[in-house]
PDB file of C-alpha atoms and ligand atoms in Angstrom:
ATOM      1  CA  UNK A  32      -5.707   5.046 -15.028  1.00 94.00           C
ATOM      2  CA  UNK A  33      -2.055   4.056 -14.715  1.00 97.00           C
ATOM      3  CA  UNK A  34      -1.630   1.109 -12.390  1.00 98.00           C
ATOM      4  CA  UNK A  35       0.918  -1.373 -11.214  1.00 98.00           C
ATOM      5  CA  UNK A  36      -0.062  -4.859 -10.078  1.00 98.00           C
ATOM      6  CA  UNK A  37       2.571  -5.989  -7.640  1.00 98.00           C
ATOM      7  CA  UNK A  38       2.952  -9.445  -6.150  1.00 97.00           C
ATOM      8  CA  UNK A  39       4.966 -12.641  -6.157  1.00 95.00           C
ATOM      9  CA  UNK A  40       4.949 -15.175  -9.011  1.00 91.00           C
ATOM     10  CA  UNK A  41       1.710 -17.154  -8.895  1.00 88.00           C
ATOM     11  CA  UNK A  42      -0.228 -14.415  -7.050  1.00 93.00           C
ATOM     12  CA  UNK A  43      -2.656 -13.971  -9.954  1.00 93.00           C
ATOM     13  CA  UNK A  44      -1.415 -10.643 -11.359  1.00 96.00           C
ATOM     14  CA  UNK A  45      -1.877 -11.761 -14.967  1.00 95.00           C
ATOM     15  CA  UNK A  46      -5.420 -13.031 -14.351  1.00 96.00           C
ATOM     16  CA  UNK A  47      -6.492  -9.844 -12.568  1.00 97.00           C
ATOM     17  CA  UNK A  48      -4.812  -7.570 -15.135  1.00 97.00           C
ATOM     18  CA  UNK A  49      -6.678  -9.370 -17.934  1.00 97.00           C
ATOM     19  CA  UNK A  50      -9.987  -8.930 -16.101  1.00 96.00           C
ATOM     20  CA  UNK A  51      -9.407  -5.202 -15.614  1.00 96.00           C
ATOM     21  CA  UNK A  52      -8.458  -4.929 -19.275  1.00 96.00           C
ATOM     22  CA  UNK A  53     -11.651  -6.677 -20.424  1.00 95.00           C
ATOM     23  CA  UNK A  54     -13.869  -4.666 -18.066  1.00 94.00           C
ATOM     24  CA  UNK A  55     -12.376  -1.190 -18.207  1.00 94.00           C
ATOM     25  CA  UNK A  56     -10.186  -1.101 -21.311  1.00 93.00           C
ATOM     26  CA  UNK A  57      -6.939  -0.447 -19.434  1.00 95.00           C
ATOM     27  CA  UNK A  58      -4.271  -2.237 -21.452  1.00 97.00           C
ATOM     28  CA  UNK A  59      -2.338  -5.027 -19.723  1.00 97.00           C
ATOM     29  CA  UNK A  60       1.385  -4.485 -20.205  1.00 98.00           C
ATOM     30  CA  UNK A  61       3.252  -7.611 -19.144  1.00 98.00           C
ATOM     31  CA  UNK A  62       7.023  -7.420 -19.543  1.00 98.00           C
ATOM     32  CA  UNK A  63       7.125 -11.225 -19.162  1.00 97.00           C
ATOM     33  CA  UNK A  64       4.760 -11.628 -22.175  1.00 97.00           C
ATOM     34  CA  UNK A  65       6.744  -9.084 -24.196  1.00 98.00           C
ATOM     35  CA  UNK A  66      10.024 -10.832 -23.405  1.00 98.00           C
ATOM     36  CA  UNK A  67       8.574 -14.264 -24.265  1.00 97.00           C
ATOM     37  CA  UNK A  68       7.395 -12.809 -27.615  1.00 97.00           C
ATOM     38  CA  UNK A  69      10.919 -11.447 -28.215  1.00 98.00           C
ATOM     39  CA  UNK A  70      12.432 -14.857 -27.430  1.00 97.00           C
ATOM     40  CA  UNK A  71       9.969 -16.576 -29.788  1.00 97.00           C
ATOM     41  CA  UNK A  72      10.731 -14.051 -32.562  1.00 98.00           C
ATOM     42  CA  UNK A  73      14.489 -14.418 -32.042  1.00 98.00           C
ATOM     43  CA  UNK A  74      15.109 -10.656 -31.726  1.00 98.00           C
ATOM     44  CA  UNK A  75      18.225  -9.135 -30.127  1.00 97.00           C
ATOM     45  CA  UNK A  76      16.282  -8.603 -26.892  1.00 97.00           C
ATOM     46  CA  UNK A  77      15.063 -12.202 -27.067  1.00 98.00           C
ATOM     47  CA  UNK A  78      18.621 -13.489 -27.413  1.00 98.00           C
ATOM     48  CA  UNK A  79      19.693 -11.541 -24.312  1.00 97.00           C
ATOM     49  CA  UNK A  80      16.656 -12.634 -22.300  1.00 98.00           C
ATOM     50  CA  UNK A  81      16.221 -16.320 -23.116  1.00 97.00           C
ATOM     51  CA  UNK A  82      18.731 -18.011 -20.793  1.00 97.00           C
ATOM     52  CA  UNK A  83      18.210 -15.483 -17.989  1.00 97.00           C
ATOM     53  CA  UNK A  84      14.447 -16.101 -18.019  1.00 96.00           C
ATOM     54  CA  UNK A  85      14.882 -19.869 -18.093  1.00 93.00           C
ATOM     55  CA  UNK A  86      16.890 -19.571 -14.866  1.00 93.00           C
ATOM     56  CA  UNK A  87      14.214 -17.414 -13.211  1.00 93.00           C
ATOM     57  CA  UNK A  88      16.547 -14.408 -12.863  1.00 96.00           C
ATOM     58  CA  UNK A  89      15.903 -10.805 -13.883  1.00 98.00           C
ATOM     59  CA  UNK A  90      16.660  -9.509 -17.363  1.00 98.00           C
ATOM     60  CA  UNK A  91      18.889  -6.357 -17.254  1.00 98.00           C
ATOM     61  CA  UNK A  92      17.082  -3.180 -16.218  1.00 98.00           C
ATOM     62  CA  UNK A  93      17.987  -1.233 -19.378  1.00 98.00           C
ATOM     63  CA  UNK A  94      16.299  -3.901 -21.519  1.00 98.00           C
ATOM     64  CA  UNK A  95      12.949  -3.858 -19.690  1.00 98.00           C
ATOM     65  CA  UNK A  96      12.992  -0.092 -19.078  1.00 98.00           C
ATOM     66  CA  UNK A  97      13.540   0.402 -22.828  1.00 97.00           C
ATOM     67  CA  UNK A  98      10.650  -1.933 -23.670  1.00 97.00           C
ATOM     68  CA  UNK A  99       8.246  -0.150 -21.300  1.00 97.00           C
ATOM     69  CA  UNK A 100       9.240   3.374 -22.310  1.00 96.00           C
ATOM     70  CA  UNK A 101       8.548   2.519 -25.983  1.00 95.00           C
ATOM     71  CA  UNK A 102       5.300   0.722 -25.171  1.00 96.00           C
ATOM     72  CA  UNK A 103       3.688   3.490 -23.100  1.00 95.00           C
ATOM     73  CA  UNK A 104       4.198   5.895 -26.018  1.00 93.00           C
ATOM     74  CA  UNK A 105       1.765   3.879 -28.174  1.00 95.00           C
ATOM     75  CA  UNK A 106      -1.681   5.426 -28.775  1.00 95.00           C
ATOM     76  CA  UNK A 107      -3.630   2.305 -27.708  1.00 95.00           C
ATOM     77  CA  UNK A 108      -2.726   2.845 -24.031  1.00 95.00           C
ATOM     78  CA  UNK A 109      -4.248   6.333 -23.904  1.00 88.00           C
ATOM     79  CA  UNK A 110      -7.178   5.109 -21.754  1.00 85.00           C
ATOM     80  CA  UNK A 111      -4.799   3.664 -19.209  1.00 94.00           C
ATOM     81  CA  UNK A 112      -2.624   0.662 -18.568  1.00 98.00           C
ATOM     82  CA  UNK A 113      -1.794  -1.947 -15.990  1.00 98.00           C
ATOM     83  CA  UNK A 114       1.848  -2.817 -15.537  1.00 98.00           C
ATOM     84  CA  UNK A 115       2.080  -6.539 -14.785  1.00 98.00           C
ATOM     85  CA  UNK A 116       5.584  -7.702 -13.851  1.00 98.00           C
ATOM     86  CA  UNK A 117       7.201  -4.271 -14.076  1.00 98.00           C
ATOM     87  CA  UNK A 118       8.884  -2.720 -12.119  1.00 98.00           C
ATOM     88  CA  UNK A 119      10.715  -5.659 -10.509  1.00 98.00           C
ATOM     89  CA  UNK A 120      13.273  -3.706  -8.441  1.00 98.00           C
ATOM     90  CA  UNK A 121      13.836  -0.198  -7.059  1.00 98.00           C
ATOM     91  CA  UNK A 122      16.020   0.925  -9.995  1.00 98.00           C
ATOM     92  CA  UNK A 123      13.180   0.071 -12.407  1.00 98.00           C
ATOM     93  CA  UNK A 124      10.673   1.899 -10.184  1.00 98.00           C
ATOM     94  CA  UNK A 125      12.877   4.994 -10.184  1.00 98.00           C
ATOM     95  CA  UNK A 126      13.263   4.799 -13.971  1.00 98.00           C
ATOM     96  CA  UNK A 127       9.463   4.554 -14.295  1.00 98.00           C
ATOM     97  CA  UNK A 128       8.905   7.561 -12.018  1.00 98.00           C
ATOM     98  CA  UNK A 129      11.375   9.597 -14.090  1.00 97.00           C
ATOM     99  CA  UNK A 130       9.745   8.466 -17.347  1.00 96.00           C
ATOM    100  CA  UNK A 131       6.276   9.480 -16.169  1.00 96.00           C
ATOM    101  CA  UNK A 132       7.496  12.761 -14.703  1.00 96.00           C
ATOM    102  CA  UNK A 133       9.061  13.583 -18.081  1.00 95.00           C
ATOM    103  CA  UNK A 134       5.562  13.253 -19.582  1.00 91.00           C
ATOM    104  CA  UNK A 135       4.024  15.412 -16.838  1.00 93.00           C
ATOM    105  CA  UNK A 136       2.145  12.494 -15.310  1.00 94.00           C
ATOM    106  CA  UNK A 137       2.387   9.912 -12.524  1.00 96.00           C
ATOM    107  CA  UNK A 138       1.008   6.564 -11.413  1.00 97.00           C
ATOM    108  CA  UNK A 139      -2.529   6.467 -10.019  1.00 97.00           C
ATOM    109  CA  UNK A 140      -1.984   3.461  -7.768  1.00 98.00           C
ATOM    110  CA  UNK A 141       0.000   0.343  -7.029  1.00 98.00           C
ATOM    111  CA  UNK A 142      -2.087  -2.670  -6.056  1.00 98.00           C
ATOM    112  CA  UNK A 143      -0.262  -5.327  -4.097  1.00 98.00           C
ATOM    113  CA  UNK A 144      -1.680  -8.859  -4.193  1.00 98.00           C
ATOM    114  CA  UNK A 145      -0.645 -10.336  -0.873  1.00 97.00           C
ATOM    115  CA  UNK A 146      -0.213 -14.133  -0.815  1.00 96.00           C
ATOM    116  CA  UNK A 147       1.570 -16.335   1.742  1.00 93.00           C
ATOM    117  CA  UNK A 148       4.671 -18.184   0.556  1.00 88.00           C
ATOM    118  CA  UNK A 149       3.251 -21.569   1.595  1.00 88.00           C
ATOM    119  CA  UNK A 150       0.332 -21.089  -0.838  1.00 90.00           C
ATOM    120  CA  UNK A 151       2.647 -19.881  -3.594  1.00 87.00           C
ATOM    121  CA  UNK A 152       4.935 -22.857  -3.223  1.00 83.00           C
ATOM    122  CA  UNK A 153       2.049 -25.285  -3.570  1.00 85.00           C
ATOM    123  CA  UNK A 154       0.677 -23.333  -6.589  1.00 79.00           C
ATOM    124  CA  UNK A 155       4.186 -23.357  -8.037  1.00 74.00           C
ATOM    125  CA  UNK A 156       4.479 -27.127  -7.651  1.00 77.00           C
ATOM    126  CA  UNK A 157       1.075 -27.664  -9.251  1.00 82.00           C
ATOM    127  CA  UNK A 158       1.993 -25.378 -12.136  1.00 75.00           C
ATOM    128  CA  UNK A 159       5.351 -27.100 -12.629  1.00 74.00           C
ATOM    129  CA  UNK A 160       3.636 -30.501 -12.684  1.00 78.00           C
ATOM    130  CA  UNK A 161       0.890 -29.337 -15.075  1.00 80.00           C
ATOM    131  CA  UNK A 162       3.283 -27.747 -17.535  1.00 72.00           C
ATOM    132  CA  UNK A 163       6.136 -30.275 -17.285  1.00 67.00           C
ATOM    133  CA  UNK A 164       7.990 -29.997 -20.592  1.00 62.00           C
ATOM    134  CA  UNK A 165       5.297 -27.563 -21.666  1.00 62.00           C
ATOM    135  CA  UNK A 166       4.682 -23.955 -22.537  1.00 63.00           C
ATOM    136  CA  UNK A 167       7.066 -21.929 -20.367  1.00 72.00           C
ATOM    137  CA  UNK A 168      10.783 -22.651 -20.073  1.00 73.00           C
ATOM    138  CA  UNK A 169      10.728 -21.203 -16.534  1.00 79.00           C
ATOM    139  CA  UNK A 170       7.784 -23.299 -15.287  1.00 75.00           C
ATOM    140  CA  UNK A 171       9.917 -25.944 -13.619  1.00 77.00           C
ATOM    141  CA  UNK A 172      10.131 -26.240  -9.839  1.00 78.00           C
ATOM    142  CA  UNK A 173      13.704 -24.960  -9.678  1.00 85.00           C
ATOM    143  CA  UNK A 174      13.177 -21.811 -11.775  1.00 86.00           C
ATOM    144  CA  UNK A 175       9.886 -21.071 -10.013  1.00 83.00           C
ATOM    145  CA  UNK A 176      11.528 -21.287  -6.589  1.00 86.00           C
ATOM    146  CA  UNK A 177      14.286 -18.996  -7.865  1.00 92.00           C
ATOM    147  CA  UNK A 178      11.665 -16.498  -9.048  1.00 92.00           C
ATOM    148  CA  UNK A 179      10.148 -16.477  -5.574  1.00 92.00           C
ATOM    149  CA  UNK A 180      13.566 -15.789  -4.002  1.00 95.00           C
ATOM    150  CA  UNK A 181      14.221 -13.008  -6.512  1.00 97.00           C
ATOM    151  CA  UNK A 182      10.805 -11.561  -5.661  1.00 97.00           C
ATOM    152  CA  UNK A 183      11.612 -11.379  -1.943  1.00 97.00           C
ATOM    153  CA  UNK A 184      15.096  -9.973  -2.458  1.00 98.00           C
ATOM    154  CA  UNK A 185      14.497  -7.470  -5.247  1.00 98.00           C
ATOM    155  CA  UNK A 186      10.787  -6.834  -5.815  1.00 98.00           C
ATOM    156  CA  UNK A 187       9.259  -6.871  -2.310  1.00 98.00           C
ATOM    157  CA  UNK A 188      11.188  -3.672  -1.352  1.00 98.00           C
ATOM    158  CA  UNK A 189       8.829  -1.904  -3.784  1.00 98.00           C
ATOM    159  CA  UNK A 190       6.041  -2.335  -1.224  1.00 98.00           C
ATOM    160  CA  UNK A 191       7.804   0.127   1.107  1.00 98.00           C
ATOM    161  CA  UNK A 192       8.845   2.297  -1.858  1.00 98.00           C
ATOM    162  CA  UNK A 193       5.252   2.872  -2.993  1.00 98.00           C
ATOM    163  CA  UNK A 194       3.853   3.035   0.543  1.00 98.00           C
ATOM    164  CA  UNK A 195       6.223   5.932   1.257  1.00 98.00           C
ATOM    165  CA  UNK A 196       4.871   7.675  -1.848  1.00 97.00           C
ATOM    166  CA  UNK A 197       1.232   7.176  -0.816  1.00 97.00           C
ATOM    167  CA  UNK A 198       0.459   4.917  -3.802  1.00 98.00           C
ATOM    168  CA  UNK A 199       0.108   1.495  -2.201  1.00 98.00           C
ATOM    169  CA  UNK A 200      -3.182  -0.423  -1.899  1.00 98.00           C
ATOM    170  CA  UNK A 201      -3.000  -3.948  -0.515  1.00 98.00           C
ATOM    171  CA  UNK A 202      -5.497  -6.636  -1.449  1.00 98.00           C
ATOM    172  CA  UNK A 203      -5.868 -10.197  -0.101  1.00 97.00           C
ATOM    173  CA  UNK A 204      -4.662 -12.338  -3.023  1.00 96.00           C
ATOM    174  CA  UNK A 205      -5.647 -15.559  -1.221  1.00 95.00           C
ATOM    175  CA  UNK A 206      -9.383 -15.016  -1.737  1.00 96.00           C
ATOM    176  CA  UNK A 207     -11.123 -16.481  -4.785  1.00 95.00           C
ATOM    177  CA  UNK A 208     -10.576 -14.689  -8.095  1.00 95.00           C
ATOM    178  CA  UNK A 209     -13.909 -12.820  -8.125  1.00 96.00           C
ATOM    179  CA  UNK A 210     -13.406 -11.548  -4.597  1.00 97.00           C
ATOM    180  CA  UNK A 211      -9.865 -10.374  -5.450  1.00 97.00           C
ATOM    181  CA  UNK A 212     -11.268  -8.480  -8.443  1.00 97.00           C
ATOM    182  CA  UNK A 213     -13.901  -6.870  -6.186  1.00 97.00           C
ATOM    183  CA  UNK A 214     -11.263  -5.866  -3.660  1.00 97.00           C
ATOM    184  CA  UNK A 215      -9.113  -4.305  -6.378  1.00 97.00           C
ATOM    185  CA  UNK A 216     -12.103  -2.356  -7.706  1.00 97.00           C
ATOM    186  CA  UNK A 217     -12.974  -1.179  -4.199  1.00 96.00           C
ATOM    187  CA  UNK A 218      -9.377  -0.111  -3.565  1.00 96.00           C
ATOM    188  CA  UNK A 219      -9.389   1.879  -6.805  1.00 96.00           C
ATOM    189  CA  UNK A 220     -12.908   3.236  -6.353  1.00 94.00           C
ATOM    190  CA  UNK A 221     -14.127   1.738  -9.638  1.00 93.00           C
ATOM    191  CA  UNK A 222     -16.888  -0.784 -10.274  1.00 84.00           C
ATOM    192  CA  UNK A 223     -18.874  -2.104 -13.215  1.00 77.00           C
ATOM    193  CA  UNK A 224     -20.311  -5.379 -11.967  1.00 67.00           C
ATOM    194  CA  UNK A 225     -23.800  -6.438 -10.875  1.00 57.00           C
ATOM    195  CA  UNK A 226     -24.989  -4.318  -7.987  1.00 55.00           C
ATOM    196  CA  UNK A 227     -22.642  -1.450  -8.795  1.00 57.00           C
ATOM    197  CA  UNK A 228     -24.005   2.077  -8.818  1.00 57.00           C
ATOM    198  CA  UNK A 229     -23.552   2.214 -12.586  1.00 57.00           C
ATOM    199  CA  UNK A 230     -25.496  -1.006 -13.202  1.00 55.00           C
ATOM    200  CA  UNK A 231     -28.273   0.021 -10.779  1.00 58.00           C
ATOM    201  CA  UNK A 232     -28.694   3.377 -12.508  1.00 60.00           C
ATOM    202  CA  UNK A 233     -28.757   1.810 -15.958  1.00 57.00           C
ATOM    203  CA  UNK A 234     -30.769  -1.243 -14.900  1.00 54.00           C
ATOM    204  CA  UNK A 235     -27.931  -3.490 -16.079  1.00 46.00           C
TER     205      UNK A 235
HETATM  206  P1  AMP B 463       6.661 -12.996 -15.604  1.00 61.15           P
HETATM  207  O1  AMP B 463       5.890 -13.493 -16.767  1.00 61.15           O
HETATM  208  O2  AMP B 463       6.286 -11.615 -15.170  1.00 61.15           O
HETATM  209  O3  AMP B 463       6.691 -13.969 -14.453  1.00 61.15           O
HETATM  210  O4  AMP B 463       8.189 -12.864 -16.093  1.00 61.15           O
HETATM  211  C1  AMP B 463       8.902 -13.985 -16.560  1.00 61.15           C
HETATM  212  C2  AMP B 463      10.389 -13.685 -16.565  1.00 61.15           C
HETATM  213  O5  AMP B 463      10.668 -12.585 -17.442  1.00 61.15           O
HETATM  214  C3  AMP B 463      10.979 -13.252 -15.226  1.00 61.15           C
HETATM  215  O6  AMP B 463      11.291 -14.358 -14.392  1.00 61.15           O
HETATM  216  C4  AMP B 463      12.208 -12.499 -15.671  1.00 61.15           C
HETATM  217  O7  AMP B 463      13.234 -13.355 -16.097  1.00 61.15           O
HETATM  218  C5  AMP B 463      11.696 -11.758 -16.908  1.00 61.15           C
HETATM  219  N1  AMP B 463      11.107 -10.443 -16.558  1.00 61.15           N
HETATM  220  C6  AMP B 463       9.800 -10.057 -16.668  1.00 61.15           C
HETATM  221  N2  AMP B 463       9.624  -8.804 -16.273  1.00 61.15           N
HETATM  222  C7  AMP B 463      10.841  -8.363 -15.882  1.00 61.15           C
HETATM  223  C8  AMP B 463      11.323  -7.140 -15.339  1.00 61.15           C
HETATM  224  N3  AMP B 463      10.498  -6.104 -15.115  1.00 61.15           N
HETATM  225  N4  AMP B 463      12.657  -7.057 -15.060  1.00 61.15           N
HETATM  226  C9  AMP B 463      13.501  -8.065 -15.284  1.00 61.15           C
HETATM  227  N5  AMP B 463      13.111  -9.252 -15.768  1.00 61.15           N
HETATM  228  C10 AMP B 463      11.796  -9.420 -16.072  1.00 61.15           C
END
């Protein structure tokens, strides 16, 4: 299963990707996590990305496209992967399509987590307050608001892009976490929880 989780910052993409990874073994591929690791390790990519990320802007396409094309070649993603935070604009989506086509494959689905801006802004403020001076350089109110603007300008057009290609599934990201997971599973036609066909058949 090759999936994209699409949605604004604070929509819960990382949380849901992690859950799908734990449950189904699809590997979560977060370009944000990979870039933060590169910054921490002081690599060439990290040096390019650090200041851009701190401002809440997008790292150049060739950098993230290069990272993803290397990563999806690794044997551990054979069972499937969930792209979390990539693609972030139409040029990246086109590069991904070309990459997959070159391997004779394509995406299975793109799951959009839909969340109202008013909710995101209050989550963003809470997160900025909780992490003040803390873990992420871009978790301050200013950078978070910038990331939301960048999402609307550059990433939201991907909703129409994938809809036109018949890949888009939209889920209500404002429900509680368990319900969002259930909706994603229903949209993808997979399930492993209590009450699922699999657990009923196996008595689990
Ligand atoms: P995230 O953890 O997905 O919120 O990403 C954190 C930051 O990393 C973003 O605000 C961008 O600066 C950078 N980043 C992550 N993924 C991408 C991408 N696909 N394209 C460009 N920049 C990215």
